[in-house]
Short mmCIF file of C-alpha atoms and ligand atoms in Angstrom, two decimals:
data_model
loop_
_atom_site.label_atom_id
_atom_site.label_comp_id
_atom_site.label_asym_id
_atom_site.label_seq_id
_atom_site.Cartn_x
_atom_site.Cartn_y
_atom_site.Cartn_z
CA UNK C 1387 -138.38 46.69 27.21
CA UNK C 1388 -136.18 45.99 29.86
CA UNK C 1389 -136.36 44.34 33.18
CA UNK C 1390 -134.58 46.10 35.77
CA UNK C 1391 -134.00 44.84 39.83
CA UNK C 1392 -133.51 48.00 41.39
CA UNK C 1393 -132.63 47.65 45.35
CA UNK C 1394 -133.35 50.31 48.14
CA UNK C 1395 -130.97 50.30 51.40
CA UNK C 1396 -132.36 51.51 54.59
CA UNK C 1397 -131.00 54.74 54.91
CA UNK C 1398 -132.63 55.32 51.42
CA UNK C 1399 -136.28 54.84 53.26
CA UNK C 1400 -135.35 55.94 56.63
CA UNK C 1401 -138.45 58.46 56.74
CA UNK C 1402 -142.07 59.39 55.09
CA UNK C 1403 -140.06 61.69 52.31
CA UNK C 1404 -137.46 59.06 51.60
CA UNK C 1405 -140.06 56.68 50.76
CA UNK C 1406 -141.38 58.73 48.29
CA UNK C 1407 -138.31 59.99 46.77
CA UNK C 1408 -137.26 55.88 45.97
CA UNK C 1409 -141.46 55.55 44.89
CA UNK C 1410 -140.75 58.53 42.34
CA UNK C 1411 -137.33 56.60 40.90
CA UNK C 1412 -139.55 53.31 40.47
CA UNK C 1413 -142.36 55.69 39.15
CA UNK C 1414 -140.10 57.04 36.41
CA UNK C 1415 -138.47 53.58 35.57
CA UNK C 1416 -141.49 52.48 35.09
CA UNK C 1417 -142.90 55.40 32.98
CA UNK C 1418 -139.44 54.85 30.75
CA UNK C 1419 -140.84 51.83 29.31
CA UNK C 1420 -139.03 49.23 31.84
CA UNK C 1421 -140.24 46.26 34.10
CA UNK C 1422 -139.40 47.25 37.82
CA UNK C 1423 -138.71 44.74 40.94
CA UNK C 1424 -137.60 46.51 43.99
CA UNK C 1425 -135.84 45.07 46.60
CA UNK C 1426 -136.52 47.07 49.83
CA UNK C 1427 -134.44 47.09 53.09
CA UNK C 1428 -135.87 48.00 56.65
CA UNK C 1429 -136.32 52.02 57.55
CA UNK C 1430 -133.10 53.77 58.62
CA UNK C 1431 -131.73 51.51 61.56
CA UNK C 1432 -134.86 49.58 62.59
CA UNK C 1433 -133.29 46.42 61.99
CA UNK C 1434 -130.48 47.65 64.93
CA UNK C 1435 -133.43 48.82 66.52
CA UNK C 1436 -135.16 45.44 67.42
CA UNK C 1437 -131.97 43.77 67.87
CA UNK C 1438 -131.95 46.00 70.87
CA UNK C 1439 -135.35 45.45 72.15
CA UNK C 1440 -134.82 41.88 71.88
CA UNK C 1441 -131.95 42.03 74.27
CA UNK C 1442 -134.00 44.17 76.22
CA UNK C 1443 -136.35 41.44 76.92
CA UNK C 1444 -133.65 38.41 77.24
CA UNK C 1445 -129.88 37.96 77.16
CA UNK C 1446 -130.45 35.01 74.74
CA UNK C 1447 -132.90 35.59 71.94
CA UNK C 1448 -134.28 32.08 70.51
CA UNK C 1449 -132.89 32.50 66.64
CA UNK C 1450 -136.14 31.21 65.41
CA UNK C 1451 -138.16 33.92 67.22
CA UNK C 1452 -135.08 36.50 66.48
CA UNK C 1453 -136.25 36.31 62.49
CA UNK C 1454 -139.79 36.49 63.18
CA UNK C 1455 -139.10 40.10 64.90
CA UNK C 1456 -136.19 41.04 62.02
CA UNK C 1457 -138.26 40.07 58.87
CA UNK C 1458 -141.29 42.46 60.75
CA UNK C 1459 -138.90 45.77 59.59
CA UNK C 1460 -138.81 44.97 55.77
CA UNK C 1461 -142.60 44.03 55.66
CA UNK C 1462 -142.94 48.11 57.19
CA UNK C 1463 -141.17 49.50 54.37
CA UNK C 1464 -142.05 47.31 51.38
CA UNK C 1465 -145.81 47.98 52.89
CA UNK C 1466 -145.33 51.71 52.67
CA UNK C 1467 -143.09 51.85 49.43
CA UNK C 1468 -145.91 49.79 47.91
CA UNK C 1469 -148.20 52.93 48.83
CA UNK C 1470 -145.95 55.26 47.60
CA UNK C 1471 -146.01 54.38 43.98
CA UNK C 1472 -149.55 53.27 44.15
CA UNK C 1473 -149.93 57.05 44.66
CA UNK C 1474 -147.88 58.01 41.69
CA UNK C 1475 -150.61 56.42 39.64
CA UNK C 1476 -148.50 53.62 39.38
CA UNK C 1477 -150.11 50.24 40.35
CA UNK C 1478 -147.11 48.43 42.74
CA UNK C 1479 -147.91 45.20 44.99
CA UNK C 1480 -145.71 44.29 48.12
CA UNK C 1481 -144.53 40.58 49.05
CA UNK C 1482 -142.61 38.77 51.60
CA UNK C 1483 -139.62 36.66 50.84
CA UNK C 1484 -141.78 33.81 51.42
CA UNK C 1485 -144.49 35.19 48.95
CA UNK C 1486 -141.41 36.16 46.36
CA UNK C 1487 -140.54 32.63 46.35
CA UNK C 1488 -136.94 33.10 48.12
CA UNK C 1489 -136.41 29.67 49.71
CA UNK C 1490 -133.67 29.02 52.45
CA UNK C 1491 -131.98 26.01 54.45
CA UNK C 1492 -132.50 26.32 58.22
CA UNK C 1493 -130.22 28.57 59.10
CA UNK C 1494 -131.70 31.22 61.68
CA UNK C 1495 -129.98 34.49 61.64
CA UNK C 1496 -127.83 33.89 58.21
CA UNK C 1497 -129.71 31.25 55.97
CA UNK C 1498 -128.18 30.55 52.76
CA UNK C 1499 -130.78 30.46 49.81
CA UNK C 1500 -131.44 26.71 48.72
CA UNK C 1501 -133.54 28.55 45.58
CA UNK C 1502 -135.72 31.15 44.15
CA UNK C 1503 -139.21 30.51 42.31
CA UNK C 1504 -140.73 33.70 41.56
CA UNK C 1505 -143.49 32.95 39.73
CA UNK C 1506 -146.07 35.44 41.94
CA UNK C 1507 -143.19 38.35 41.12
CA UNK C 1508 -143.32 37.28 36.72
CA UNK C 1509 -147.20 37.34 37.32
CA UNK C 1510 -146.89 40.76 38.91
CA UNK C 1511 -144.77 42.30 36.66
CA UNK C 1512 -146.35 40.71 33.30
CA UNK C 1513 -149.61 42.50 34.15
CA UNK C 1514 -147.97 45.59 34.25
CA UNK C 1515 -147.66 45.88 37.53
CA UNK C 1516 -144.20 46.82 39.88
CA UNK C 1517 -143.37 44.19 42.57
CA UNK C 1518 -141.74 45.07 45.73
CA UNK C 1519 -140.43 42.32 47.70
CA UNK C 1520 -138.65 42.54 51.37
CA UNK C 1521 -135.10 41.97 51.28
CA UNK C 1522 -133.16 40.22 53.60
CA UNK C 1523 -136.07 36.92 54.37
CA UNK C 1524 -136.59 33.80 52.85
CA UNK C 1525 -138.41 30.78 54.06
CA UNK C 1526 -137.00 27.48 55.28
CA UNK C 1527 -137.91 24.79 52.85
CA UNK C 1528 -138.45 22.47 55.50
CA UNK C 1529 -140.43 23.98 58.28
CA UNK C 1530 -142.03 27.05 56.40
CA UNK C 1531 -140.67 29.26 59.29
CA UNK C 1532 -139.21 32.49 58.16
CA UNK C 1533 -135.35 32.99 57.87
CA UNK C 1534 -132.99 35.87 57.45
CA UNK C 1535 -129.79 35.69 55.36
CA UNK C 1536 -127.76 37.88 57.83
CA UNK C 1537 -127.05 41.70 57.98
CA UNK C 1538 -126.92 43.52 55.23
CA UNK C 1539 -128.73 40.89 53.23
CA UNK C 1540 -131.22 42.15 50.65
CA UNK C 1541 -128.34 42.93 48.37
CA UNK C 1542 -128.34 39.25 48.07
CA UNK C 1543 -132.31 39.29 47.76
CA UNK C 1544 -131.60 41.74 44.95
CA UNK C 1545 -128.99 39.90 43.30
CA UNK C 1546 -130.89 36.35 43.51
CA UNK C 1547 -133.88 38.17 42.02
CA UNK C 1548 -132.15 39.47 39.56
CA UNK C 1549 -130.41 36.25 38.72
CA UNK C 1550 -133.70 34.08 38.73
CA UNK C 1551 -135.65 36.86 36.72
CA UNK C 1552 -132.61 37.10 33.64
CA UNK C 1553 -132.87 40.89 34.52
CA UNK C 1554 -131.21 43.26 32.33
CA UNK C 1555 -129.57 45.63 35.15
CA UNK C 1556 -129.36 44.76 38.83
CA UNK C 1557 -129.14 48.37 40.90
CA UNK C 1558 -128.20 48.78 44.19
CA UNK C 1559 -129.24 52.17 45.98
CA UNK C 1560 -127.34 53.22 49.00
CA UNK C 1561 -126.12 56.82 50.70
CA UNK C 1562 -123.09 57.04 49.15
CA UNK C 1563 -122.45 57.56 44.62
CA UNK C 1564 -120.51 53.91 44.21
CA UNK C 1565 -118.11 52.08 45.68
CA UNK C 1566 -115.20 53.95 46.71
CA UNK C 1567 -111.66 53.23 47.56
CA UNK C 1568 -111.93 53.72 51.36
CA UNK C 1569 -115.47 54.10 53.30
CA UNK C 1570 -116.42 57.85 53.33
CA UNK C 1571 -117.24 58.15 56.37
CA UNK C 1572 -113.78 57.00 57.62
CA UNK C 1573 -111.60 58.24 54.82
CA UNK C 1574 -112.91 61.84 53.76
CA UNK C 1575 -110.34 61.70 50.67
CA UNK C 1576 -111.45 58.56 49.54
CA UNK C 1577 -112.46 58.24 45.41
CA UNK C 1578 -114.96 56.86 43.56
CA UNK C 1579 -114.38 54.26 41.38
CA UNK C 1580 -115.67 53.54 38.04
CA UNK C 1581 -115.72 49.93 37.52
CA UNK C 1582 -114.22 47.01 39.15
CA UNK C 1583 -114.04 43.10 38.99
CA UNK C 1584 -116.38 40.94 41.13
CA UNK C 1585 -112.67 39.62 43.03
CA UNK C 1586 -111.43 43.02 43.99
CA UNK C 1587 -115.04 43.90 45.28
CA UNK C 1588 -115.13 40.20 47.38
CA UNK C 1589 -112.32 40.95 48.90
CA UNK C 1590 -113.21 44.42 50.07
CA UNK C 1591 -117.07 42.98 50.95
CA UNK C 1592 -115.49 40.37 52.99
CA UNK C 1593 -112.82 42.69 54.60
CA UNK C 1594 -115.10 45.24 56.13
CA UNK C 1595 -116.48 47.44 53.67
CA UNK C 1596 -120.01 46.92 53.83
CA UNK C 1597 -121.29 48.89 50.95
CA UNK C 1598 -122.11 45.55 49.22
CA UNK C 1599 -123.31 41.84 51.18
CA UNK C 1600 -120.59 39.57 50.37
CA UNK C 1601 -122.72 36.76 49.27
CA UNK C 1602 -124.44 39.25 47.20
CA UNK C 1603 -120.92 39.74 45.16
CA UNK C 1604 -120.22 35.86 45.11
CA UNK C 1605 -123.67 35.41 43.54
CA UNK C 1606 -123.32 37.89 41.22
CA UNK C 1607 -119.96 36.55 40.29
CA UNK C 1608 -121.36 33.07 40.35
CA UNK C 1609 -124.20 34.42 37.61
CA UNK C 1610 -122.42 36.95 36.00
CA UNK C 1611 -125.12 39.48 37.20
CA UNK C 1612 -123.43 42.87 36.28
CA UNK C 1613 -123.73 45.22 39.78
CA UNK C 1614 -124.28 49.35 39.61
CA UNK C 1615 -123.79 50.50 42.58
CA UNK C 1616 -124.95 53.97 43.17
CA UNK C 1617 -126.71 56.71 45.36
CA UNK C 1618 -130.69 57.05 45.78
CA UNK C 1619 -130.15 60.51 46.58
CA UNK C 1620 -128.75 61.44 43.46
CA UNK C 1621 -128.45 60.65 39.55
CA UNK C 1622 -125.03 60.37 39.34
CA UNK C 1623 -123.46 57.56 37.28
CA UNK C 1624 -122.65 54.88 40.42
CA UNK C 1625 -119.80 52.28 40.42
CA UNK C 1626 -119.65 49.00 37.95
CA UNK C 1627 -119.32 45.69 38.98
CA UNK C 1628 -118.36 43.23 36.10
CA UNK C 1629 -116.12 40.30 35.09
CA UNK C 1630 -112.64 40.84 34.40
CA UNK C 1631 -113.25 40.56 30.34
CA UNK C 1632 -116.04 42.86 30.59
CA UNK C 1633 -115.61 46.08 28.40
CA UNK C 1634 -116.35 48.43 30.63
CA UNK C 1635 -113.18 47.21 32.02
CA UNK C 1636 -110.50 49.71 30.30
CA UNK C 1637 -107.39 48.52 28.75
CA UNK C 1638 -105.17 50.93 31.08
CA UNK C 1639 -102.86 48.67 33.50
CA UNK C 1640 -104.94 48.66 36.76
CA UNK C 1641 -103.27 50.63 39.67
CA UNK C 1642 -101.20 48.55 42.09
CA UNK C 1643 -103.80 49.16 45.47
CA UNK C 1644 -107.36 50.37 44.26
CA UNK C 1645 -109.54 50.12 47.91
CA UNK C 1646 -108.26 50.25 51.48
CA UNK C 1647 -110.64 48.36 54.01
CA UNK C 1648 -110.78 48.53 57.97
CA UNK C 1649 -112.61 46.06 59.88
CA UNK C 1650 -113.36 45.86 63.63
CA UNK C 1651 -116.02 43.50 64.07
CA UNK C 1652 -113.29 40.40 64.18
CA UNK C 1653 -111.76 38.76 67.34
CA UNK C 1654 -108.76 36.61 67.96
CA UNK C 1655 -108.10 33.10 69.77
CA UNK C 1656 -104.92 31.56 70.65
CA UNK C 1657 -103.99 28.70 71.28
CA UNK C 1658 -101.02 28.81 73.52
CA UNK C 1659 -98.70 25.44 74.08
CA UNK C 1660 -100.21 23.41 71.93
CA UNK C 1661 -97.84 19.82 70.60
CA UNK C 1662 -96.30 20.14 67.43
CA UNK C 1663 -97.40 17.29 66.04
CA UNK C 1664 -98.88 16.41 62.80
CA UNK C 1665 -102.96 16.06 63.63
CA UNK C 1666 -103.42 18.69 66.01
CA UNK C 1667 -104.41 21.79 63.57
CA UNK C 1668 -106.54 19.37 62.18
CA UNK C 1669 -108.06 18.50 65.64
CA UNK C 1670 -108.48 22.30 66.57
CA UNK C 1671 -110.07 23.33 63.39
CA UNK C 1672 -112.71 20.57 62.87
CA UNK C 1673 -113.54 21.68 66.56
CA UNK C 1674 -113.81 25.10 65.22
CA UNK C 1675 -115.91 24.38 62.63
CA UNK C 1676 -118.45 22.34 64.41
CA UNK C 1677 -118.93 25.26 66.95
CA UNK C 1678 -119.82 27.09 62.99
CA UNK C 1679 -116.93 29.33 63.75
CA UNK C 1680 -115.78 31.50 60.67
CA UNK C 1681 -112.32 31.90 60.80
CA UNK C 1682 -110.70 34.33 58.20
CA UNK C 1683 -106.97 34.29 59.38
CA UNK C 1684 -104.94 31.68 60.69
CA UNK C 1685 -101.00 31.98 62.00
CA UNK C 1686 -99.28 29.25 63.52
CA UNK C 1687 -95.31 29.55 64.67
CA UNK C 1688 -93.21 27.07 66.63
CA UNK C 1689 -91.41 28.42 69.20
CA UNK C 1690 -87.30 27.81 68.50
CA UNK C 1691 -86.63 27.35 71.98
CA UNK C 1692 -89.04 25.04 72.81
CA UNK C 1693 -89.01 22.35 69.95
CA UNK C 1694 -92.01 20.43 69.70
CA UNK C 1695 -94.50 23.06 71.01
CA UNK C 1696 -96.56 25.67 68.68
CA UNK C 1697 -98.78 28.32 69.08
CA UNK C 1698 -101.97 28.77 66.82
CA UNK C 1699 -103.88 32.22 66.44
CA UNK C 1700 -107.05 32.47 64.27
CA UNK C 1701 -109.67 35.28 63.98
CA UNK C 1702 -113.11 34.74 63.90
CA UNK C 1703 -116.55 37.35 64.34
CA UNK C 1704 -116.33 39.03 67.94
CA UNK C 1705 -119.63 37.43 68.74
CA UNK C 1706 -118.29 33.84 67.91
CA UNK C 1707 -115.50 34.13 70.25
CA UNK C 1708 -117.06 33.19 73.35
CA UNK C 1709 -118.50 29.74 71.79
CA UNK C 1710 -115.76 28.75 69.92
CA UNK C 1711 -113.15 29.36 72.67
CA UNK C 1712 -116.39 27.00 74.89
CA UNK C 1713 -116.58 24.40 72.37
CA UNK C 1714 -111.89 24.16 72.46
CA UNK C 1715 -111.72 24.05 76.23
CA UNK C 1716 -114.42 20.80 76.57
CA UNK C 1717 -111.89 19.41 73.90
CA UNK C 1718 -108.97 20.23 76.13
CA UNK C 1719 -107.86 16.37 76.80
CA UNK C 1720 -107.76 15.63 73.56
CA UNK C 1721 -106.30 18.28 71.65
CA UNK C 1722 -103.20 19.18 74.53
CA UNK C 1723 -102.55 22.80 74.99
CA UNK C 1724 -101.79 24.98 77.91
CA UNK C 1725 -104.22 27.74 77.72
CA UNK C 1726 -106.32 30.04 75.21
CA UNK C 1727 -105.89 33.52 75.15
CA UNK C 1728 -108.41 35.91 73.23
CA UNK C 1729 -108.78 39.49 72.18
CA UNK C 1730 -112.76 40.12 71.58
CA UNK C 1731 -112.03 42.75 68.76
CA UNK C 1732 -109.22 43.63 67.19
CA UNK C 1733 -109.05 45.74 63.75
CA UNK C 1734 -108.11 44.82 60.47
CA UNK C 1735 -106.82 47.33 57.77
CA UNK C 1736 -106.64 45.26 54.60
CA UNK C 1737 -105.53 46.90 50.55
CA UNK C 1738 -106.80 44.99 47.56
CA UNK C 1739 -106.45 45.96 44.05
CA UNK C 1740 -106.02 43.50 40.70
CA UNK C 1741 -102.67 45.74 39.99
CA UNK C 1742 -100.91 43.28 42.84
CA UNK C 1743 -100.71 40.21 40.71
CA UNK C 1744 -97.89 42.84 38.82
CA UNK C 1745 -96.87 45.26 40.74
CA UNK C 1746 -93.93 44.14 43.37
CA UNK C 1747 -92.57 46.60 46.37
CA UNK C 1748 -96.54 46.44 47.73
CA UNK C 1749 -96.45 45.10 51.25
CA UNK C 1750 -92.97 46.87 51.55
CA UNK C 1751 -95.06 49.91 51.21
CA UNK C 1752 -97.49 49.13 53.27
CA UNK C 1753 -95.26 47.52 56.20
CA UNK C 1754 -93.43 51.36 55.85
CA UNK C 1755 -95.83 53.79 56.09
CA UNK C 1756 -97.03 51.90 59.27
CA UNK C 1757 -93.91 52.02 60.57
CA UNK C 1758 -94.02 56.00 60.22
CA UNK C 1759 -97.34 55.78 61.76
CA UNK C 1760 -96.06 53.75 64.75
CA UNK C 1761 -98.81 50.99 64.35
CA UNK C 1762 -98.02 47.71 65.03
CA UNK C 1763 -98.66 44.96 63.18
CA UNK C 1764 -99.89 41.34 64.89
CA UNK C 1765 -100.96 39.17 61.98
CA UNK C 1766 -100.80 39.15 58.44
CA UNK C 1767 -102.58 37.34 55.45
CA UNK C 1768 -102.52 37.63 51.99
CA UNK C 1769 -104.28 36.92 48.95
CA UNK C 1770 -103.11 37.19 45.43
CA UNK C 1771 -104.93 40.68 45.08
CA UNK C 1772 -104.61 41.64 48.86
CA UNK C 1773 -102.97 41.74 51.88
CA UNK C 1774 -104.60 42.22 55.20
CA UNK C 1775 -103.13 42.88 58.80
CA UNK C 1776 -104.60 42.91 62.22
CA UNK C 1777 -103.54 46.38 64.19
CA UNK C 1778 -104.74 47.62 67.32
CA UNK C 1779 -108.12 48.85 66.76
CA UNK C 1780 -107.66 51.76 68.62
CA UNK C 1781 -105.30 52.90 65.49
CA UNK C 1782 -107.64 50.96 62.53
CA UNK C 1783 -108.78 54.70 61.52
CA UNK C 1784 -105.73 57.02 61.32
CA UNK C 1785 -103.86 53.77 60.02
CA UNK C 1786 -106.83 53.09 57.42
CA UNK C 1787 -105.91 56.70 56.20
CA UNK C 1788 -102.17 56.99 56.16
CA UNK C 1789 -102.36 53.62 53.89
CA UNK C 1790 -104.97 55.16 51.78
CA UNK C 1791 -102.65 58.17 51.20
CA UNK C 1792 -99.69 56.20 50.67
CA UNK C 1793 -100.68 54.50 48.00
CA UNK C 1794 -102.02 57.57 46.10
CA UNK C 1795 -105.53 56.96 46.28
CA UNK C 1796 -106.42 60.40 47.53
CA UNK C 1797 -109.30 62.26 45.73
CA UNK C 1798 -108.18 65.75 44.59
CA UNK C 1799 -111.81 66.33 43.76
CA UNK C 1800 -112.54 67.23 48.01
CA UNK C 1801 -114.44 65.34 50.21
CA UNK C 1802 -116.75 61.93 49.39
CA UNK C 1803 -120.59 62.66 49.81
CA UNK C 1804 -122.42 61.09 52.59
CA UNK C 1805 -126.04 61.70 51.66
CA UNK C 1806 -127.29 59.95 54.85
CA UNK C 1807 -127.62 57.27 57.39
CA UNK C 1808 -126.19 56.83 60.49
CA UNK C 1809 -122.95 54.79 59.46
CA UNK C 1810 -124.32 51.87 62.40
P1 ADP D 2823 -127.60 50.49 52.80
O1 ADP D 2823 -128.48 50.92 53.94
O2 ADP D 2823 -127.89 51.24 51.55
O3 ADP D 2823 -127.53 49.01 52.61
P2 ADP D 2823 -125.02 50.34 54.08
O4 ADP D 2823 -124.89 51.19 55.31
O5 ADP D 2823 -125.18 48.88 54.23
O6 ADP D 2823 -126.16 50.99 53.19
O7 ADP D 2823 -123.75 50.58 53.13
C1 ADP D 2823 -123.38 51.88 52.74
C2 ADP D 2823 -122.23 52.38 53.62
O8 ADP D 2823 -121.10 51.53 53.41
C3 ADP D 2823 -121.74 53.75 53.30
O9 ADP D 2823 -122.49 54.75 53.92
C4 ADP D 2823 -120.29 53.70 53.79
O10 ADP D 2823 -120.15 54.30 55.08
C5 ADP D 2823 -119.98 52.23 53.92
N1 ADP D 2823 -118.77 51.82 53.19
C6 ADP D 2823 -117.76 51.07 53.71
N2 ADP D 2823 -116.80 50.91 52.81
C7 ADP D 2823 -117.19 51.53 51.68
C8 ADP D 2823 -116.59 51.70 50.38
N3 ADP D 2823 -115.41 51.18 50.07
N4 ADP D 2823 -117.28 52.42 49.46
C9 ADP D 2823 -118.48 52.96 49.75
N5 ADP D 2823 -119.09 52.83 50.97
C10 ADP D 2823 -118.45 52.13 51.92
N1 LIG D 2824 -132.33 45.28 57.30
C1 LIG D 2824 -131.26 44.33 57.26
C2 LIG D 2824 -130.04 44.86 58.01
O1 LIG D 2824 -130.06 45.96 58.54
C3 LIG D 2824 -130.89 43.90 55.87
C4 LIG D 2824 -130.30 44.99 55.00
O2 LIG D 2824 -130.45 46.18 55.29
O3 LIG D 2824 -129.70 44.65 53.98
O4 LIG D 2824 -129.07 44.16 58.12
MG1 MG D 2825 -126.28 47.38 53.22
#
């Protein structure tokens, strides 16, 4: 008998009927002789929903009060999926993060998980029972107030399950068959792809493509939780996630670029006129950090012409902009600049793919066939198995595609499914 974690996004229970399509995949689970915990995500885009409302009511939601009213849409549908397989003859009981035993630090709005005791879910599923617990919550160890681990978050729920229960397969059910090498919805030619190592699928998580949580794919790393990503809507073999020794991982030389990511929800800061002198990027970015700004890229050049003065550009979320540009200008004294400039978004196409560590000629590529497009590039990063650039976001799409094309990832099997949601 295996123990299975099997994880339902919103758009998989956006209505009555997709409720009890997910109910009949637990039901038959189940009836195949395994133990089932299902993870369950809010209805369609209820979380998006509230976020709304609460902005209806005040320009500044407390955060504390913010994941009271968030936590409210995953206690709707693990309520009503509960139902669901009750009525397949199948007895199922729903729980709250805090009931599951998912414990958090006291982080409104994107707690990390401190630890996971789920003795209510063994009891549950030891009597023969299926548990369904609300992704995406937690509760703070120190207060008891309920948390939220930040959007997209119960494919970390699902993975930390997964990881504290020693279960045999961890699934994640979304609108799309796998992971694929560009979003669908952006890039109609993009492919599926079979299997892939928890480091190329970080550094498309992290760069936009929000099929998986990223802290989902750094736990699963971390516990060596193999992933299978796949749809809800159909039984099609999904997408493996695995370590780089794993079997499933072929012998065949990987391909140079396997996934293409666009992302628009950063911003960028910079620093203009700022002494080049050893102590100020330290200065800036310990500022930074104590306003909890998340910076991704960071380019600094010294102007030629004017010795002894540099400029420093970072990107960080759109919505951190405004605080962390706050929490620089109160520190203007002491650091020495002239001014800040920002952009509040700004789009960034990135290309990952193992194959890099070998392959040479990539970013030439790359650097080319924007060229042709007449995008321009502004910043550029790189790791050892990507390389990311910031473009006008205007051109993120149509650039996002010409890349994908370039590098020969185009599908000549037609267009990727979308099976539903909204894409918000
Ligand atoms: P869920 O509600 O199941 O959590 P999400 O909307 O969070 O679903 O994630 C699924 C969506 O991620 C897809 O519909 C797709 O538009 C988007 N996406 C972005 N990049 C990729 C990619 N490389 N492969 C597959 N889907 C992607
Ligand atoms: N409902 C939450 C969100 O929309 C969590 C999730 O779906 O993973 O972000
Ligand atoms: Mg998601």
């Amino acid at each position: 008998m295996a123990l299975i974690v099997q994880k339902f996004g919103g758009s998989s229970v956006a209505d009555a009927e997709g409720i009890r399509r997910v109910a009949r995949r637990i039901a038959q689970t189940k009836r195949a002789g395994n133990d089932v915990v299902a993870i369950v995500s809010a209805m369609g885009d209820t979380t998006d929903d509230l976020i709304d409302l609460a902005n209806e009511v005040t320009k500044k939601p407390p955060a504390r009060e913010m994941d009271i009213l968030l936590t409210a849409g995953e206690r709707i549908s693990m309520a009503l999926l509960a139902m669901a397989v009750n009525d397949l003859g199948i007895e199922a009981h729903a729980y709250t993060g805090q009931q599951a035993g998912l414990k958090t630090d006291n982080k409104y709005g994107r707690a990390s998980i401190v630890g996971v005791i789920p003795e209510r879910i063994v009891r549950t599923i030891k009597s023969g029972a299926v548990a369904i617990v609300a992704g995406f919550q937690g509760v703070n160890v120190e207060t008891n107030d309920v948390t939220t681990l930040g959007r997209g978050g119960s494919d970390t729920t699902a993975v930390a399950f997964a990881a504290a229960l020693n279960a045999d397969a961890c699934e994640i059910y979304t609108d799309v068959d796998g992971v694929f090498s560009a979003d669908p919805r952006v890039v109609p030619a993009a492919r599926q792809i079979k299997v892939m190592t928890y480091e190329e699928t970080l550094e498309l998580a992290a760069h936009g493509a929000k099929v998986l949580h990223l802290r989902a794919v750094e736990f699963a790393r971390r516990y060596k939780v193999p992933l299978h990503v796949r749809s809800s809507f159909s039984d099609k073999e999904g997408t493996w996630i695995v370590d780089e020794n794993s079997t499933k991982i072929n012998a065949t030389e990987a391909p140079a670029v396997s996934g293409v990511s666009h992302d628009r929800s950063q911003g960028k800061v910079s620093i203009v006129g700022v002494s080049d002198a050893p102590g100020s990027a330290s200065k800036i970015f310990a500022i930074v950090a104590q306003a909890d700004g998340n910076i991704d890229m960071i380019v600094q050049n010294t102007s030629l012409t004017n010795p002894g003065i540099s400029n420093i550009s970072f990107t960080v979320p759109s919505e951190q902009v405004e605080d962390v540009v706050a929490a620089l200008e109160a520190h203007k004294e002491d650091i020495g600049f002239r001014e800040i400039q920002t952009v509040k978004s700004i789009g960034i196409l990135s290309i990952v793919g193992e194959g890099m560590r070998s392959h040479t000629g990539i970013s030439a590529r790359l650097f080319d066939t924007l060229a042709k497009e007449g995008v321009n590039i502004d910043m550029i990063s790189t790791s050892e198995i990507r390389i990311s650039v910031v473009v006008d976001p205007e051109r993120l799409e149509e650039a996002a595609r010409a890349v994908h094309s370039a590098f020969g990832l185009d599908s000549q099997l037609g267009e990727a499914v979308v099976y539903g949601g909204t894409g918000r």
